[in-house]
Amino acid sequence: MGGVQSNLPQRPAGFDYFCVAVRSPDRLRVILATQYEINIIRQVINESWPRGIQQEYAYQGGVHEFKLSGLPFAPNSSSSVAISSRRMAGCILQRLHQQGCKLLISCGLTRTTDLTSWIFKKVPVNPLSSPPFLVVGLSSTDSLMILNAPTQLHQLFRDVIQKSWPAGIQNWSYNDGVLLIKLSGTPWCPNGSETVSSKVILQTLVNDLYLNQWNLYGNSNLKSSANTLFFEYNPSIAPGLIAASHLTVSLNKNDTLRLIGIPQNLISVIRETIQACWLRGIQAESNYFGSWEFKLCGNPWWASGTEAVDSRYLILKLIECLQQYGWTIIASIDSSRKPSDKSSLLFRLSQPRRSQVFCVSLNENDKLRLVNVPDNIKRVCEGVIHSQYTLGVKRVQQYGNSLEYKLHGYPWADSLDGLHGRNLICHLFHALASHNWKPVTSADVSSKYVHQKNGPDYPIDVDSIFFAFDATPVLPPSQAPQAYSQQYCQPPPYNSLSWQNIPPIASHSSAPPSYEDSTRQQGH
């Protein structure tokens, strides 16, 4: 890998974070893991990938790479390859989990070759036998590829489709342990009403599996822009909990935000949050095929300049708002194969909690921005950046309402500098955890992409990672905000809500508070 890679700092003794990057078309790159984790991954590959390992590379600084025979992560591969690669990914995640390596987050950290980066933390664990992870792949433009599903769950999948996808099922097959459901229409390349219904499929699926003790463990991009979902069987979940429910915040077009499955009384809360935190305001709002849609002024998801900072700030404030009312973000799912589409944020009903959220926004090839970060955490991040990113910092500046680091090299590109980027992210996770900040999601919030005449399109920005402060006490239901306490039960299905009585956008005689004022009001 040459001289650039040799500048990676040595992994500290006892360091408990590491990264596995899935690279198209045939590689797994492991960064900061010990030989123990590398041996686990090697064993699982040999057990679950029929063609085996072609070659391995070990490099200074804690980097190990597996080059697999065949093309497990190539786009447009055959169905048999897709089955084997998804099964292998599920086995790797589960085996590491059983051995005390917890998946914290899956994120897109480079723009083309790398499909996903798994960030793990080593935690104490008592190894227990459990069923294989249930794997649900969003296949082609219209199918669900389901691996390791117990036969008693097959009816659940039928019921989910019946409840959430009006076009229905075109074909259903079950062979050699693989359930393949081909839907009518194109949910993973949607238009019009499909842009809502496709999100409802996934929201309903995650909800109903949770009611049957299958918890969403993680989701990853393994072959293209649409995700594969991994579910863990957890017998500690009380089956059939009436309080289990989910809602989705979907980012659409360049300027639209849709609420799917949200209780009516939270719509006004979301409206107020947008008005306070998106200073350009709301252009219009309406019922859109059963969702509630806000069309914003400006272009938050196709942002230029400091508008890109403001869009991340809006999202983190929505996460703060919803968790205060008892909705915790559990995943950001990419369900569309369109290069301009973005993540959908999935929330689960839980105990209400007040805690600050900040964002590490990774932009272009070489920029890292801290949005809504407290002063003491700025200093923590600064120390990590200067000590762990050995290629160096070119410039530090205030950029809009963020602190921006322009780094030497190209840590978010597909050069070897990407190793330095992953090393930096792992060390940021470690340092932030020691100050009670945990990652809650990594999301693609930008529509901007580069169109290539002789190659695949790719995004201009990579993921933004959101962290929440987790040392605050959980509020008892008696202290929950009034709007939440009315909804601490199963809300009605998303398409049964009545929208006629939703109040219109409130008129304001003055502009919403500035970024600084809104953060000062909340004690940030």
Coordinates of C-alpha atoms in Angstrom, one line a residue:
M1 CA 0.0 0.0 0.0
G2 CA 3.0 2.3 -0.1
G3 CA 4.3 5.1 2.1
V4 CA 0.9 6.8 2.7
Q5 CA -0.5 3.8 4.6
S6 CA 2.6 3.4 6.7
N7 CA 1.8 6.7 8.4
L8 CA -1.2 5.2 10.2
P9 CA -0.7 5.4 13.9
Q10 CA -0.1 2.1 15.7
R11 CA -3.3 0.7 17.3
P12 CA -3.2 1.4 21.1
A13 CA -3.1 -1.6 23.3
G14 CA -6.6 -2.5 24.5
F15 CA -8.3 -0.3 21.9
D16 CA -11.8 -1.6 21.6
Y17 CA -13.1 -0.2 18.3
F18 CA -12.4 -1.5 14.8
C19 CA -13.8 -1.2 11.3
V20 CA -14.7 -3.6 8.5
A21 CA -15.1 -2.0 5.1
V22 CA -17.0 -3.9 2.4
R23 CA -15.4 -3.0 -1.0
S24 CA -16.7 -3.6 -4.4
P25 CA -16.3 -6.1 -6.1
D26 CA -14.5 -8.6 -3.9
R27 CA -12.7 -7.3 -0.8
L28 CA -13.2 -6.9 3.0
R29 CA -10.7 -4.5 4.6
V30 CA -10.3 -4.7 8.4
I31 CA -8.9 -1.8 10.3
L32 CA -7.7 -1.7 13.9
A33 CA -8.9 -5.2 14.7
T34 CA -6.7 -7.7 16.6
Q35 CA -5.7 -11.1 15.2
Y36 CA -8.5 -12.6 17.2
E37 CA -11.2 -10.7 15.2
I38 CA -9.3 -11.3 11.9
N39 CA -9.3 -15.0 12.6
I40 CA -13.1 -15.0 13.2
I41 CA -13.7 -13.2 9.9
R42 CA -11.4 -15.6 8.0
Q43 CA -13.2 -18.6 9.5
V44 CA -16.6 -17.3 8.6
I45 CA -15.6 -16.5 5.1
N46 CA -14.2 -20.0 4.6
E47 CA -17.4 -21.5 6.0
S48 CA -20.0 -19.3 4.2
W49 CA -18.5 -18.1 0.9
P50 CA -18.3 -21.1 -1.5
R51 CA -15.4 -19.8 -3.5
G52 CA -13.2 -19.0 -0.5
I53 CA -10.4 -16.5 -0.1
Q54 CA -8.1 -15.8 -3.0
Q55 CA -5.5 -13.8 -1.1
E56 CA -4.8 -11.9 2.1
Y57 CA -2.7 -8.8 2.8
A58 CA -1.5 -7.6 6.2
Y59 CA -0.1 -4.1 6.5
Q60 CA 1.5 -2.0 9.2
G61 CA -0.8 0.0 11.5
G62 CA -3.5 -2.7 12.0
V63 CA -4.9 -3.1 8.4
H64 CA -5.8 -6.6 7.1
E65 CA -7.4 -7.2 3.7
F66 CA -9.2 -10.3 2.4
K67 CA -9.5 -10.6 -1.4
L68 CA -12.3 -13.1 -2.1
S69 CA -12.5 -15.4 -5.1
G70 CA -15.4 -14.5 -7.3
L71 CA -17.2 -11.1 -7.1
P72 CA -19.4 -11.2 -4.0
F73 CA -20.0 -7.5 -3.9
A74 CA -20.3 -6.6 -7.6
P75 CA -23.4 -4.8 -8.8
N76 CA -25.8 -6.7 -11.1
S77 CA -24.4 -10.1 -9.9
S78 CA -26.5 -13.3 -10.2
S79 CA -29.1 -14.3 -7.7
S80 CA -27.0 -17.1 -6.4
V81 CA -24.1 -14.7 -5.8
A82 CA -26.4 -12.3 -4.0
I83 CA -27.7 -15.1 -1.8
S84 CA -24.2 -16.2 -0.8
S85 CA -22.8 -12.7 -0.2
R86 CA -25.8 -11.7 2.0
R87 CA -25.6 -15.0 3.9
M88 CA -21.8 -14.4 4.4
A89 CA -22.4 -10.9 5.7
G90 CA -25.0 -12.1 8.1
C91 CA -22.7 -14.8 9.4
I92 CA -19.8 -12.4 9.9
L93 CA -22.0 -9.9 11.8
Q94 CA -23.5 -12.7 14.0
R95 CA -20.3 -14.5 14.8
L96 CA -18.6 -11.2 15.8
H97 CA -21.6 -10.3 17.9
Q98 CA -21.5 -13.7 19.7
Q99 CA -17.8 -13.1 20.4
G100 CA -18.4 -9.7 22.0
C101 CA -18.0 -7.4 18.9
K102 CA -21.1 -5.2 18.8
L103 CA -22.0 -3.4 15.6
L104 CA -22.5 0.2 16.5
I105 CA -23.2 1.6 13.1
S106 CA -23.0 1.0 9.3
C107 CA -22.0 4.0 7.4
G108 CA -20.9 5.1 3.9
L109 CA -17.4 6.7 4.3
T110 CA -16.3 6.8 0.7
R111 CA -18.1 7.7 -2.5
T112 CA -17.6 4.9 -5.0
T113 CA -15.7 1.6 -4.3
D114 CA -16.5 1.1 -0.6
L115 CA -20.1 0.0 -0.2
T116 CA -20.3 0.2 3.6
S117 CA -18.1 0.5 6.7
W118 CA -19.1 -1.5 9.8
I119 CA -17.9 0.1 13.1
F120 CA -17.6 -2.3 16.0
K121 CA -17.0 -2.0 19.7
K122 CA -15.7 -4.9 21.8
V123 CA -18.0 -5.5 24.8
P124 CA -18.3 -8.1 27.6
V125 CA -20.5 -11.0 26.5
N126 CA -21.6 -14.4 27.5
P127 CA -21.6 -16.4 24.2
L128 CA -25.0 -18.0 23.7
S129 CA -26.3 -20.1 20.8
S130 CA -29.0 -18.4 18.8
P131 CA -30.8 -18.8 15.5
P132 CA -28.9 -17.3 12.5
F133 CA -29.6 -13.7 11.7
L134 CA -32.7 -13.2 9.6
V135 CA -31.5 -11.4 6.4
V136 CA -33.8 -9.3 4.3
G137 CA -32.3 -8.0 1.1
L138 CA -33.9 -5.3 -1.1
S139 CA -33.3 -7.0 -4.5
S140 CA -33.6 -5.6 -8.0
T141 CA -36.3 -2.9 -8.2
D142 CA -39.2 -5.1 -6.9
S143 CA -38.2 -8.0 -4.7
L144 CA -37.4 -9.1 -1.2
M145 CA -34.8 -11.8 -0.8
I146 CA -35.2 -13.4 2.6
L147 CA -32.6 -15.8 4.2
N148 CA -32.9 -17.8 7.4
A149 CA -36.6 -17.1 7.9
P150 CA -38.3 -19.8 10.1
T151 CA -41.3 -21.1 8.2
Q152 CA -43.6 -19.8 10.9
L153 CA -42.6 -16.3 9.8
H154 CA -43.6 -16.7 6.2
Q155 CA -47.2 -15.7 6.8
L156 CA -45.9 -12.6 8.6
F157 CA -44.2 -11.5 5.4
R158 CA -47.5 -12.1 3.4
D159 CA -49.4 -10.1 6.0
V160 CA -46.8 -7.2 5.9
I161 CA -47.2 -6.9 2.1
Q162 CA -50.9 -7.1 2.2
K163 CA -51.1 -4.3 4.8
S164 CA -48.5 -2.0 3.2
W165 CA -48.2 -2.5 -0.5
P166 CA -51.4 -1.9 -2.5
A167 CA -50.0 -3.4 -5.7
G168 CA -49.6 -6.8 -4.0
I169 CA -47.4 -9.8 -4.8
Q170 CA -46.5 -10.8 -8.3
N171 CA -44.6 -14.0 -7.5
W172 CA -43.7 -16.0 -4.3
S173 CA -41.1 -18.8 -4.2
Y174 CA -39.3 -20.7 -1.5
N175 CA -36.3 -22.9 -2.5
D176 CA -33.3 -24.1 -0.5
G177 CA -34.1 -21.9 2.5
V178 CA -34.5 -18.7 0.4
L179 CA -37.8 -16.9 0.3
L180 CA -38.1 -14.7 -2.7
I181 CA -41.0 -12.3 -2.9
K182 CA -41.4 -10.4 -6.2
L183 CA -43.8 -7.5 -5.8
S184 CA -45.9 -5.8 -8.5
G185 CA -44.6 -2.4 -9.2
T186 CA -41.2 -1.0 -8.4
P187 CA -40.8 -0.3 -4.7
W188 CA -37.0 0.1 -4.8
C189 CA -37.2 2.5 -7.8
P190 CA -40.4 4.3 -6.8
N191 CA -42.4 7.1 -8.2
G192 CA -45.6 8.8 -6.9
S193 CA -47.4 6.8 -4.3
E194 CA -44.8 4.1 -4.3
T195 CA -42.3 6.6 -2.7
V196 CA -44.5 6.4 0.4
S197 CA -45.7 2.7 0.2
S198 CA -42.2 1.4 -0.2
K199 CA -41.2 3.1 3.1
V200 CA -44.4 1.7 4.7
I201 CA -43.3 -1.9 3.7
L202 CA -40.1 -1.5 5.6
Q203 CA -41.6 0.3 8.6
T204 CA -44.3 -2.4 8.9
L205 CA -41.8 -5.2 8.5
V206 CA -39.5 -3.9 11.2
N207 CA -42.4 -3.3 13.5
D208 CA -44.1 -6.7 13.0
L209 CA -40.8 -8.7 13.3
Y210 CA -40.1 -6.8 16.5
L211 CA -43.5 -7.9 17.9
N212 CA -42.3 -11.4 17.1
Q213 CA -39.0 -11.0 19.0
W214 CA -36.8 -10.2 16.0
N215 CA -35.0 -6.9 16.5
L216 CA -33.3 -4.9 13.7
Y217 CA -29.6 -5.4 14.4
G218 CA -28.2 -3.4 11.5
N219 CA -28.6 -2.5 7.8
S220 CA -25.9 -2.2 5.1
N221 CA -25.3 -1.5 1.5
L222 CA -23.7 -4.7 0.1
K223 CA -24.2 -4.5 -3.6
S224 CA -25.9 -1.2 -4.7
S225 CA -27.6 1.7 -3.1
A226 CA -30.5 -0.3 -1.6
N227 CA -29.9 -1.9 1.8
T228 CA -29.8 -5.4 3.2
L229 CA -31.4 -5.6 6.7
F230 CA -30.2 -8.0 9.5
F231 CA -32.5 -9.1 12.3
E232 CA -31.4 -10.7 15.6
Y233 CA -33.7 -13.1 17.5
N234 CA -34.1 -11.7 21.0
P235 CA -36.3 -13.7 23.4
S236 CA -36.2 -10.9 26.0
I237 CA -38.6 -8.9 23.8
A238 CA -42.1 -9.5 25.2
P239 CA -44.0 -10.8 22.2
G240 CA -47.0 -8.8 21.0
L241 CA -46.2 -5.7 23.0
I242 CA -49.0 -3.2 22.2
A243 CA -46.6 -0.3 22.7
A244 CA -44.3 -1.4 19.9
S245 CA -44.6 1.0 17.0
H246 CA -42.5 2.8 14.5
L247 CA -42.6 5.9 12.4
T248 CA -40.5 7.1 9.4
V249 CA -39.2 10.5 8.5
S250 CA -38.5 10.4 4.8
L251 CA -36.3 12.9 2.9
N252 CA -37.6 13.3 -0.6
K253 CA -36.7 15.3 -3.7
N254 CA -34.5 18.3 -3.0
D255 CA -36.7 20.0 -0.5
T256 CA -39.4 17.7 0.9
L257 CA -39.8 15.9 4.3
R258 CA -42.5 13.3 4.8
L259 CA -43.9 11.9 8.0
I260 CA -45.1 8.3 7.7
G261 CA -47.1 6.6 10.5
I262 CA -46.8 9.6 12.8
P263 CA -49.5 10.3 15.5
Q264 CA -51.5 13.4 14.5
N265 CA -50.6 15.4 17.6
L266 CA -46.9 15.2 16.7
I267 CA -47.3 16.9 13.3
S268 CA -47.6 20.4 15.0
V269 CA -44.5 19.6 17.1
I270 CA -42.5 18.7 13.9
R271 CA -43.8 21.9 12.2
E272 CA -42.7 24.0 15.1
T273 CA -39.2 22.4 15.1
I274 CA -38.9 23.1 11.3
Q275 CA -39.9 26.7 11.8
A276 CA -37.5 27.2 14.6
C277 CA -34.5 25.4 13.0
W278 CA -34.9 25.9 9.2
L279 CA -34.8 29.6 8.8
R280 CA -35.9 29.6 5.2
G281 CA -39.3 28.3 6.3
I282 CA -42.0 26.0 5.0
Q283 CA -43.3 26.6 1.5
A284 CA -46.3 24.2 1.7
E285 CA -47.7 21.2 3.5
S286 CA -50.3 18.6 2.6
N287 CA -51.4 15.0 2.8
Y288 CA -49.3 12.9 0.3
F289 CA -50.7 9.4 -0.2
G290 CA -51.3 8.9 3.6
S291 CA -48.1 10.7 4.7
W292 CA -47.8 14.3 5.9
E293 CA -45.5 16.2 3.7
F294 CA -43.6 19.5 4.3
K295 CA -42.2 21.2 1.3
L296 CA -39.4 23.4 2.6
C297 CA -38.1 26.7 1.1
G298 CA -34.6 26.3 -0.3
N299 CA -33.0 23.0 -1.1
P300 CA -31.9 21.2 2.1
W301 CA -31.2 17.9 0.4
W302 CA -29.4 19.5 -2.6
A303 CA -27.6 22.1 -0.6
S304 CA -24.8 24.4 -1.6
G305 CA -22.5 26.3 0.8
T306 CA -23.6 26.7 4.4
E307 CA -27.2 25.4 3.5
A308 CA -25.6 21.9 3.8
V309 CA -24.8 22.7 7.4
D310 CA -28.3 24.0 8.1
S311 CA -29.9 20.8 6.7
R312 CA -27.8 18.6 9.1
Y313 CA -28.8 20.9 11.9
L314 CA -32.5 20.5 11.0
I315 CA -32.2 16.7 11.1
L316 CA -30.4 16.6 14.4
K317 CA -33.1 18.8 15.9
L318 CA -35.8 16.6 14.6
I319 CA -34.0 13.6 16.2
E320 CA -33.8 15.6 19.5
C321 CA -37.5 16.6 19.3
L322 CA -38.8 13.1 18.6
Q323 CA -36.8 11.4 21.3
Q324 CA -38.1 14.0 23.8
Y325 CA -41.6 12.8 22.8
G326 CA -40.7 9.1 23.1
W327 CA -39.5 8.2 19.6
T328 CA -35.9 6.9 19.4
I329 CA -34.1 6.6 16.1
I330 CA -33.1 3.0 15.4
A331 CA -31.9 3.1 11.8
S332 CA -31.4 5.1 8.6
I333 CA -32.4 2.9 5.7
D334 CA -31.6 3.4 2.0
S335 CA -34.4 1.7 0.1
S336 CA -34.1 3.3 -3.4
R337 CA -31.7 2.5 -6.2
K338 CA -32.0 6.1 -7.5
P339 CA -28.6 7.8 -7.0
S340 CA -30.3 11.1 -5.9
D341 CA -32.4 9.4 -3.2
K342 CA -31.6 9.7 0.5
S343 CA -32.0 7.8 3.7
S344 CA -35.3 7.4 5.6
L345 CA -35.0 7.8 9.3
L346 CA -36.8 5.0 11.3
F347 CA -38.0 5.7 14.9
R348 CA -39.3 3.3 17.5
L349 CA -41.7 4.2 20.3
S350 CA -39.8 4.2 23.6
Q351 CA -39.4 6.1 26.9
P352 CA -39.1 9.9 26.4
R353 CA -35.6 11.3 26.8
R354 CA -34.1 14.8 26.6
S355 CA -30.6 14.7 25.3
Q356 CA -28.5 16.8 22.9
V357 CA -27.6 15.6 19.5
F358 CA -24.7 16.7 17.3
C359 CA -23.5 15.8 13.9
V360 CA -20.2 14.8 12.3
S361 CA -20.8 15.8 8.7
L362 CA -18.3 14.3 6.2
N363 CA -18.2 16.4 3.0
E364 CA -16.7 16.2 -0.4
N365 CA -13.3 14.4 -0.4
D366 CA -11.6 16.0 2.5
K367 CA -13.8 18.0 4.9
L368 CA -15.2 17.2 8.4
R369 CA -17.7 19.5 10.0
L370 CA -18.9 19.5 13.6
V371 CA -22.5 20.7 13.8
N372 CA -24.2 21.7 17.1
V373 CA -21.2 20.4 19.1
P374 CA -20.6 21.6 22.7
D375 CA -17.4 23.5 23.3
N376 CA -15.9 20.7 25.5
I377 CA -16.5 18.1 22.8
K378 CA -15.0 20.4 20.1
R379 CA -11.8 20.2 22.1
V380 CA -12.1 16.4 22.4
C381 CA -12.6 16.1 18.6
E382 CA -9.7 18.5 17.9
G383 CA -7.4 16.4 20.0
V384 CA -8.4 13.2 18.2
I385 CA -8.1 14.8 14.7
H386 CA -4.6 16.2 15.4
S387 CA -3.3 13.0 17.0
Q388 CA -4.9 10.3 14.8
Y389 CA -5.1 11.9 11.3
T390 CA -1.4 11.9 10.6
L391 CA -1.8 13.3 7.1
G392 CA -2.5 16.5 8.8
V393 CA -5.0 19.4 8.8
K394 CA -4.9 22.0 6.1
R395 CA -7.3 24.5 7.5
V396 CA -9.8 25.0 10.4
Q397 CA -12.5 27.5 10.1
Q398 CA -16.0 28.5 11.1
Y399 CA -18.2 27.4 8.2
G400 CA -21.7 28.6 8.6
N401 CA -22.8 27.3 12.0
S402 CA -20.3 24.5 12.0
L403 CA -16.6 24.0 12.8
E404 CA -14.9 22.8 9.6
Y405 CA -11.7 20.9 9.3
K406 CA -10.2 20.7 5.8
L407 CA -7.9 17.7 5.9
H408 CA -4.8 16.9 3.8
G409 CA -5.3 14.0 1.5
Y410 CA -8.7 12.5 0.5
P411 CA -10.0 10.6 3.5
W412 CA -13.6 10.2 2.0
A413 CA -12.4 9.2 -1.5
D414 CA -11.4 5.7 -2.5
S415 CA -7.6 6.3 -2.3
L416 CA -5.5 4.8 0.4
D417 CA -6.2 8.0 2.4
G418 CA -9.5 6.3 3.2
L419 CA -7.7 4.1 5.7
H420 CA -6.8 7.3 7.6
G421 CA -10.4 8.4 7.5
R422 CA -11.6 5.1 9.0
N423 CA -8.9 5.2 11.6
L424 CA -10.0 8.7 12.5
I425 CA -13.7 7.8 12.8
C426 CA -12.9 4.8 15.1
H427 CA -10.9 7.0 17.4
L428 CA -13.6 9.7 17.4
F429 CA -16.1 7.0 18.5
H430 CA -13.7 5.9 21.3
A431 CA -13.1 9.4 22.6
L432 CA -16.8 10.5 22.4
A433 CA -17.9 7.4 24.3
S434 CA -15.6 8.3 27.2
H435 CA -17.7 11.5 27.4
N436 CA -21.1 9.7 27.2
W437 CA -21.8 10.4 23.6
K438 CA -23.0 7.5 21.5
P439 CA -23.6 7.2 17.8
V440 CA -27.3 6.9 17.0
T441 CA -27.4 6.8 13.2
S442 CA -25.4 7.4 10.1
A443 CA -27.5 8.8 7.2
D444 CA -27.2 9.9 3.6
V445 CA -28.9 13.3 3.6
S446 CA -27.7 14.7 0.3
S447 CA -29.2 14.3 -3.2
K448 CA -26.1 15.7 -4.9
Y449 CA -24.2 13.3 -7.1
V450 CA -21.7 13.2 -9.9
H451 CA -22.9 11.8 -13.2
Q452 CA -20.2 9.9 -15.2
K453 CA -20.5 9.2 -18.8
N454 CA -18.3 6.1 -18.7
G455 CA -18.9 5.0 -15.1
P456 CA -21.4 4.7 -12.3
D457 CA -22.9 7.9 -10.7
Y458 CA -21.7 8.6 -7.2
P459 CA -22.6 11.0 -4.4
I460 CA -20.7 14.2 -3.8
D461 CA -20.9 13.8 0.0
V462 CA -20.7 10.7 2.1
D463 CA -22.8 10.0 5.3
S464 CA -23.4 12.2 8.2
I465 CA -23.0 10.6 11.6
F466 CA -25.3 11.7 14.5
F467 CA -24.3 11.3 18.2
A468 CA -26.6 11.7 21.2
F469 CA -25.6 12.4 24.8
D470 CA -26.7 9.3 26.8
A471 CA -26.0 10.1 30.4
T472 CA -29.3 11.9 31.1
P473 CA -31.9 10.0 33.1
V474 CA -35.0 8.5 31.4
L475 CA -38.1 10.6 32.1
P476 CA -40.9 8.7 33.8
P477 CA -44.2 8.7 31.8
S478 CA -45.7 11.1 34.3
Q479 CA -43.1 13.8 33.3
A480 CA -43.4 13.2 29.6
P481 CA -44.5 16.1 27.4
Q482 CA -48.3 16.2 27.1
A483 CA -48.4 15.3 23.4
Y484 CA -46.3 12.2 24.2
S485 CA -48.3 11.0 27.1
Q486 CA -51.5 10.9 25.0
Q487 CA -49.7 8.6 22.6
Y488 CA -47.9 6.1 24.8
C489 CA -49.8 3.3 23.1
Q490 CA -50.2 1.8 19.7
P491 CA -51.1 4.6 17.3
P492 CA -53.5 3.9 14.4
P493 CA -52.2 2.6 11.1
Y494 CA -50.6 5.3 9.0
N495 CA -53.4 5.3 6.4
S496 CA -56.2 5.5 8.9
L497 CA -55.4 8.9 10.1
S498 CA -57.7 11.8 9.3
W499 CA -55.9 14.9 8.0
Q500 CA -58.8 17.2 7.7
N501 CA -58.2 18.9 11.1
I502 CA -54.5 19.5 10.8
P503 CA -54.0 23.2 11.4
P504 CA -52.4 25.2 8.6
I505 CA -48.9 26.7 8.8
A506 CA -48.9 29.4 11.5
S507 CA -48.2 32.9 10.3
H508 CA -45.4 34.7 12.1
S509 CA -44.9 38.4 12.4
S510 CA -41.1 37.8 12.9
A511 CA -38.6 35.4 11.7
P512 CA -37.9 32.1 13.6
P513 CA -35.0 32.3 16.1
S514 CA -31.4 32.1 14.7
Y515 CA -29.3 29.1 15.0
E516 CA -27.4 30.6 18.0
D517 CA -30.6 31.7 19.7
S518 CA -32.3 28.3 19.3
T519 CA -29.3 26.5 20.8
R520 CA -29.0 29.1 23.6
Q521 CA -32.6 28.6 24.5
Q522 CA -32.0 24.9 25.0
G523 CA -28.8 25.4 27.1
H524 CA -26.4 24.1 24.4

